[in-house]
């Protein structure tokens, strides 16, 4: 396997998470040659230089186009603000680079389709950052659902609650503006929930949604002015999967007290399973076939019996963290490049998530059940 | 305070729960003279006689009309199958009796309004059996919500999951027929959730609902024939309270693994609180005003600081049970009779719950947001 | 079955709990004729009269000896302060009455043996109030342990934490004096834990204990004086069962934050089970024979599959409360009287618990492993 | 700050964990220059070469003495089997290298003292691998305990349960032999618990312990012979801290169902706090000063308010994993080297833990309370 050279665009929160994952992926997964952290691009040359030093990249640049054009780069890793994803991805595709792109793929479905189609045509490998579904317990959940172990699936209940915008005093920022952020809680949080739901139960066919902005204005710290918040704090939906199964989504960035409360329950005729990200090393499974008097939800701790866990630790119950999920995600891309197969979740997944989000927005506007285009 | 004499109609599951509550209420609440378990009516005289002996009633009858007409009876306690509630309640009202009636008040809102209005006109005391909201912790939750302790309310997430119909092999019964049961999960379970939501956040103004029957036919044990299930297994809804607050309801009688999972979260700008009936002695409260690094949901154990708990036990954390909630419910009626004030929850509450249920049914039929009549 | 008439001595906290149980036991267990609450004795006639009215007793007396001598009384129910138990029990035995006696049986093992032997000789039925082990889930736990379902037992970890004396400002009271209370946390809390351990794993053979009084003086509200606390706040022990199994006990009445935290884990070669009283409707069971990747502690909710639960409620997960355990306890005595068999837990159990407590006290004094006399 | 070059001895489970930490520490903590993974030693040259390639080390050797002598090496990282720790550490000290050594420091206290004293004399930096106490929530727990936030400390309850030897079919291995492993559960698990207890409450002064080997023989797979297990499966103890506070330890490697159940509760007069490693991102805190009716254990999710968390993730509740603790541990050593100050936990800590372990062994042998030498 060839050693791959990565060019990272952006060194904020999520850029650092990617850098940490790239640093560790080789040691965690001995099957994968450690990628080389080659070049880091940020807004200006001096910021990029400092970030490259801190994050272990060999070189830096203040111009992302230079990075995309650099012949030494195999993978363009896009961790810039949302509104730049499309342009950078298209440029990287045009340059024949493989791409690791943070979610969302673009600000709307039209853009997302443009990017996904370009990537498909170019034949490059592409992966979008839905890290939560890289959890080993999700792999097992998927297996339990698809194998029929809990019988026929009869429902899905999903939530993603955080509270980073719950305080009315949180200032106005790019997150509140559609041109920079696109949707609000739906894009930040809902996209992960939609991905996870579709990973488990397949495509969503129709939705009935209601969006709400609790804090309609927020103060700009510099000027003291109050500016409108252009996107939603809360998104609630009834959903219908293509399989006929029904369910609910609850998404909020103003859910006081909840920090990373991505959770779901899948109901089946013979069992159920529940997961919550705040206890990401536990999966709860109920099996109707357990003996009488002894039935109950089992709290299964992640361990070497679950996909990929053993690469991090040989002992069960010792606990993975959020950054470990990014390491698995990085491995998924590197492995796909080595094997010449599509990475999962690819840009097509990013597009399908975007289509569900937009169907929810349209449903809110019309008050009616709304179909999700098939992609 | 006068000693009150009770006539109980029905000695099934819920009739027994009432009998247990009536037996204990005097000892638990010394302020209340123990009521006299006077007369028990059931389908036939011999069954009634056996039940009266078992449940500690002085006399018995095979004719409920005799019970309603009995001058010794102060309170008619209706624990018969749902479809008989209306007729019995109207008869009891006509006879000037106070009434303790199990939910639902009737099979539809038209009937429920008829009963509620008759009771109001007659000036008798009336109480409908929404026992879960008698929980001391609910009293405290209501106080926290209404006092502004968690700030302005921004959302409600409610669920009631059980699994008593999850197994496709559960036979066909009266529960599956509209003429006997009315609605399905919505009546059995949803009515409790709707009551609790309205206790906490006030009236619901509009709904967008979807109902579903997972097991569309069930087998009749005697004949072996498969008969259609006429009411829903699952009811999901987006809701809007009159206050403007939005939320969700998820109701299912086929939620494998869940036994009495009535739960809710109320979100506020300064805190949140969560409750689940399966851990009915715990309330979880998050307060944004706790010190930095020390914020988290507190698991508050029911204790003498919470309404009514101290009558059961002077020590906190020792635990009340479901039947204790019925004792509080009985006390509420007896107290209201003694004080000459309306009991809570009265038939008006039963009607308002029924109106929400029917709005959900209409919304399902139309696919549109549907207003709840104001009563 | 004969209707039994009860004479209750004492109307404090625990007396009221007995009265509530006696009021309900007939309705809960139709097999048992409701006992008659005949006579209540308390310190003086007027207090007794008020209590009798409040708790539903027919008659009252200010003299407990009158109650014991009353020919109408079948069962003497002793809910007086600890230091009176022995004298009252001996008098009741002498009068040929059956006895329901709150724990502890006496202030020390010598007295306890005297009472237990007198009761045995007299052939009356006797029951001591270890209510926690009446929990339906304990019945199941016992079955799981004794059937070998979790393999050979390899350990026991038990705790009982409360915090009713944690605050140094809790005033001095009879609980702090040996002549009135006997031991401290060991008597109040430890006795329950010892009983439960012996119910599950059989007799304890030897102990190594350490007792500690955290708050050595407490203030008498009336006088303002500080008086010494004569018994322990905390008792810790290593224990050895006669079977050879080892374990630990931790007992504290100053465990800030814990309200009724009686808990245990039983370890076996093929599984483990855990229980905590603050979630008294849950038993956690781990089975090593579950499938790979799917092993975990199951949270089993109490339900009709567990002994006695169905008499309270036909549906699982609806929850019993602490007072329901007293109802089961009352049934156990009434049933034993009807059947002419020993009640469980009888005074012999009370004696064996006392012997373990005293071995712990002696071990503390000597610093050495100490054998428990075999009774 | 100088870039430091690391030589790693051993590439098993724990060696890999160190390699992963070394790969990531620079990206996580920008203040620290990423160390260079220079040289890896393992039992033979070809195994070492393969491991070096897999784990990202530049060079390899089959001779650990070569590594220790290599002038390019700044830090010797000892991840070999326990019985080799002493010899390697002494050699590294003699060569003037800084040392990262996995626990235990040696097989007994005599050896541990020899190593600790040699390291102190040589003035090299040294750190022993008690990773669990690097948890950000432990930092906060320590602050809460030492600041008096929960009042005067009144007790400690600690446990470490795993089940890796619970199955009698687990084969005989080096872990069962004293010459290779030293103690059993006490060394593997107990050492972590002892460290954590001492981090929180200071030195342990005396112990009363009981050790037990449940499975006294295990089968050697190759020969089929059954060989004796020379060390304990279970260690239980009553403990006394130098401060006078009492407590308990329960340690087991045969605790069926428990995977990484290192847990403790610290009791104070004004509050308590509890932690369990299986939910390593949660700390439970009870504060007696919360308002009446609203007291309860708070479940605090790890977040940027807690030490070091923010370097991994800017958002609370997203979760660290076990390997992240090793990254913090690595940072602690690198930082100490850069600053020229002692690293924590140093070999002196390793010695003090060993002294407690041996006092427990002596107590078991004598059956008496046993003092821990002051080091």
Coordinates of N, CA, C and O in Angstrom, one line a residue, chain B residues 13 16 19-20 23-24 26-28 30 54-55 132 162 259-260 278-280 282 301 310-314 316-323, chain C residues 13 16 19-20 23 26-28 30 54-55 132 162 259-260 277-280 282 301 310-314 316-323:
Chain B
X13 N -58.9 -5.8 36.7 CA -57.6 -5.2 37.1 C -57.8 -3.8 37.7 O -57.4 -3.6 38.9
X16 N -59.9 -3.7 41.0 CA -59.0 -4.1 42.2 C -58.1 -3.0 42.6 O -58.0 -2.8 43.8
X19 N -60.1 -0.7 44.6 CA -60.4 -1.3 45.9 C -59.2 -1.2 46.9 O -59.4 -0.9 48.1
X20 N -58.1 -1.5 46.3 CA -56.8 -1.4 47.2 C -56.7 0.1 47.7 O -56.3 0.3 48.8
X23 N -59.2 0.9 50.3 CA -58.8 0.3 51.6 C -57.8 1.0 52.4 O -57.8 1.1 53.6
X24 N -56.8 1.6 51.6 CA -55.7 2.2 52.3 C -55.8 3.7 52.5 O -55.0 4.3 53.4
X26 N -57.6 5.8 54.0 CA -57.8 6.4 55.3 C -56.6 6.3 56.2 O -56.3 7.2 57.0
X27 N -55.9 5.2 56.1 CA -54.7 5.0 56.9 C -53.5 5.9 56.5 O -52.8 6.4 57.3
X28 N -53.5 6.1 55.1 CA -52.4 6.9 54.6 C -52.6 8.4 54.9 O -51.7 9.1 55.4
X30 N -54.5 10.6 57.3 CA -55.4 10.6 58.5 C -56.4 11.7 58.5 O -57.4 11.7 59.2
X54 N -63.7 -10.8 48.4 CA -62.2 -10.7 48.2 C -61.7 -9.2 48.4 O -60.7 -9.0 49.0
X55 N -62.5 -8.3 48.0 CA -62.0 -6.9 48.0 C -62.5 -6.1 49.2 O -62.3 -4.9 49.3
X132 N -51.2 8.9 36.8 CA -49.8 9.2 36.7 C -49.5 10.7 37.1 O -48.5 11.0 37.7
X162 N -45.5 1.1 25.6 CA -45.7 -0.2 26.3 C -45.6 -1.3 25.2 O -45.5 -1.0 24.0
X259 N -42.3 -1.2 29.2 CA -43.4 -1.8 30.0 C -44.3 -0.7 30.5 O -45.5 -0.9 30.6
X260 N -43.8 0.4 30.9 CA -44.6 1.5 31.4 C -43.9 2.8 31.1 O -43.7 3.6 32.0
X278 N -41.2 4.5 34.5 CA -40.6 3.2 34.9 C -39.6 3.5 36.1 O -39.3 2.5 36.8
X279 N -39.2 4.7 36.2 CA -38.5 5.1 37.4 C -39.2 6.3 38.1 O -38.8 7.4 38.2
X280 N -40.4 5.9 38.5 CA -41.4 6.9 38.9 C -41.0 7.7 40.2 O -41.6 8.7 40.5
X282 N -38.0 9.1 40.5 CA -36.9 10.0 40.1 C -37.4 11.1 39.2 O -38.2 10.9 38.3
X301 N -34.6 12.1 44.0 CA -35.5 11.0 44.5 C -36.7 11.6 45.3 O -36.5 12.5 46.1
X310 N -44.9 12.5 52.1 CA -44.7 12.3 53.6 C -45.8 11.4 54.2 O -45.6 10.8 55.2
X311 N -47.0 11.4 53.6 CA -48.1 10.6 54.1 C -47.8 9.1 54.0 O -48.3 8.3 54.7
X312 N -47.0 8.8 53.0 CA -46.6 7.4 52.8 C -45.4 7.0 53.6 O -45.3 5.8 54.0
X313 N -44.5 7.9 53.7 CA -43.2 7.5 54.3 C -42.5 8.8 54.7 O -42.5 9.8 54.0
X314 N -41.9 8.8 55.9 CA -41.2 10.1 56.3 C -39.8 10.2 55.8 O -39.2 11.2 55.9
X316 N -36.9 10.0 52.7 CA -36.8 10.1 51.2 C -36.3 8.9 50.6 O -35.6 8.0 51.2
X317 N -36.6 8.7 49.3 CA -35.9 7.6 48.5 C -36.4 6.2 48.8 O -35.9 5.3 48.2
X318 N -37.4 6.1 49.6 CA -37.9 4.8 49.9 C -38.9 4.2 48.9 O -39.1 3.0 48.8
X319 N -39.5 5.1 48.1 CA -40.2 4.6 46.9 C -41.7 4.4 47.0 O -42.1 3.6 47.8
X320 N -42.4 5.2 46.2 CA -43.8 4.9 46.1 C -44.1 4.0 44.9 O -43.2 3.8 44.1
X321 N -45.2 3.4 44.8 CA -45.6 2.5 43.8 C -46.8 3.0 43.0 O -47.5 3.9 43.4
X322 N -47.1 2.3 42.0 CA -48.3 2.7 41.1 C -49.5 2.8 41.9 O -50.4 3.7 41.8
X323 N -49.7 1.8 42.9 CA -51.0 1.8 43.6 C -51.1 3.0 44.6 O -52.2 3.4 44.9
Chain C
X13 N -43.9 6.4 62.8 CA -43.6 6.1 61.4 C -43.9 4.7 61.0 O -44.7 4.4 60.1
X16 N -47.5 3.5 61.5 CA -48.4 3.8 60.4 C -48.2 3.0 59.2 O -49.2 2.6 58.5
X19 N -50.1 -0.1 59.8 CA -51.5 0.1 59.7 C -51.9 0.2 58.2 O -53.0 -0.4 57.8
X20 N -51.1 0.9 57.4 CA -51.4 1.0 55.9 C -51.4 -0.5 55.3 O -52.3 -0.8 54.5
X23 N -54.5 -2.4 56.4 CA -55.7 -1.9 55.7 C -55.8 -2.5 54.3 O -56.9 -2.8 53.8
X26 N -55.9 -7.3 52.6 CA -57.1 -8.1 52.2 C -57.5 -7.8 50.8 O -57.8 -8.8 50.0
X27 N -57.4 -6.6 50.4 CA -57.8 -6.2 49.0 C -56.7 -6.7 48.0 O -57.0 -7.1 46.9
X28 N -55.4 -6.6 48.4 CA -54.4 -7.1 47.5 C -54.4 -8.6 47.3 O -54.3 -9.1 46.2
X30 N -56.5 -11.6 47.7 CA -57.9 -12.0 48.0 C -57.9 -13.4 48.7 O -58.9 -13.7 49.4
X54 N -57.3 7.8 63.3 CA -56.6 8.1 62.0 C -56.3 6.9 61.3 O -56.4 6.9 60.0
X55 N -55.9 5.8 61.9 CA -55.4 4.7 61.3 C -56.4 3.6 61.1 O -56.1 2.5 60.6
X132 N -37.5 -5.4 53.2 CA -36.8 -5.3 51.9 C -36.7 -6.7 51.2 O -36.7 -6.8 50.0
X162 N -27.5 5.5 53.9 CA -28.5 6.6 54.0 C -27.8 7.8 54.5 O -26.6 7.7 54.9
X259 N -30.2 7.9 50.0 CA -31.5 8.0 50.7 C -31.9 6.6 51.2 O -32.5 6.5 52.3
X260 N -31.8 5.6 50.4 CA -32.2 4.3 50.8 C -31.4 3.3 49.9 O -31.9 2.4 49.3
X277 N -32.0 -0.8 46.2 CA -33.3 -0.5 46.7 C -33.9 0.9 46.2 O -35.1 1.0 46.0
X278 N -33.0 1.8 45.9 CA -33.5 3.1 45.4 C -34.2 2.9 44.0 O -35.0 3.8 43.6
X279 N -33.9 1.8 43.4 CA -34.6 1.4 42.1 C -35.1 0.0 42.4 O -34.8 -0.9 41.7
X280 N -36.0 0.0 43.3 CA -36.5 -1.3 43.8 C -37.3 -2.2 42.8 O -37.5 -3.3 43.1
X282 N -36.1 -2.8 39.8 CA -35.2 -3.3 38.8 C -34.2 -4.3 39.4 O -33.7 -4.1 40.5
X301 N -37.3 -5.3 34.8 CA -38.4 -4.6 35.5 C -39.3 -5.6 36.2 O -39.7 -6.6 35.6
X310 N -48.1 -9.9 40.7 CA -49.4 -9.9 40.0 C -50.5 -9.5 40.9 O -51.6 -9.1 40.5
X311 N -50.4 -9.7 42.2 CA -51.5 -9.3 43.1 C -51.6 -7.8 43.2 O -52.7 -7.3 43.6
X312 N -50.6 -7.1 42.9 CA -50.6 -5.6 43.0 C -51.0 -5.0 41.6 O -51.7 -4.0 41.6
X313 N -50.6 -5.7 40.6 CA -50.8 -5.1 39.2 C -50.6 -6.2 38.2 O -49.6 -7.0 38.3
X314 N -51.4 -6.3 37.2 CA -51.2 -7.4 36.2 C -50.2 -7.0 35.1 O -49.8 -7.9 34.3
X316 N -46.5 -5.5 33.8 CA -45.1 -5.3 34.3 C -44.7 -3.9 34.3 O -45.2 -3.1 33.6
X317 N -43.6 -3.6 35.1 CA -43.0 -2.3 35.0 C -43.8 -1.1 35.6 O -43.4 0.0 35.5
X318 N -44.9 -1.4 36.2 CA -45.7 -0.3 36.7 C -45.3 0.1 38.1 O -45.6 1.2 38.5
X319 N -44.5 -0.7 38.8 CA -43.8 -0.3 40.0 C -44.5 -0.5 41.3 O -45.6 0.0 41.5
X320 N -43.9 -1.2 42.2 CA -44.3 -1.4 43.6 C -43.6 -0.3 44.4 O -42.5 0.2 44.0
X321 N -44.1 0.0 45.6 CA -43.5 0.9 46.5 C -43.1 0.2 47.8 O -43.4 -0.9 48.0
X322 N -42.4 1.0 48.6 CA -41.9 0.4 49.9 C -43.1 -0.1 50.7 O -43.0 -1.1 51.4
X323 N -44.2 0.6 50.7 CA -45.4 0.1 51.5 C -45.9 -1.2 51.0 O -46.5 -2.0 51.8

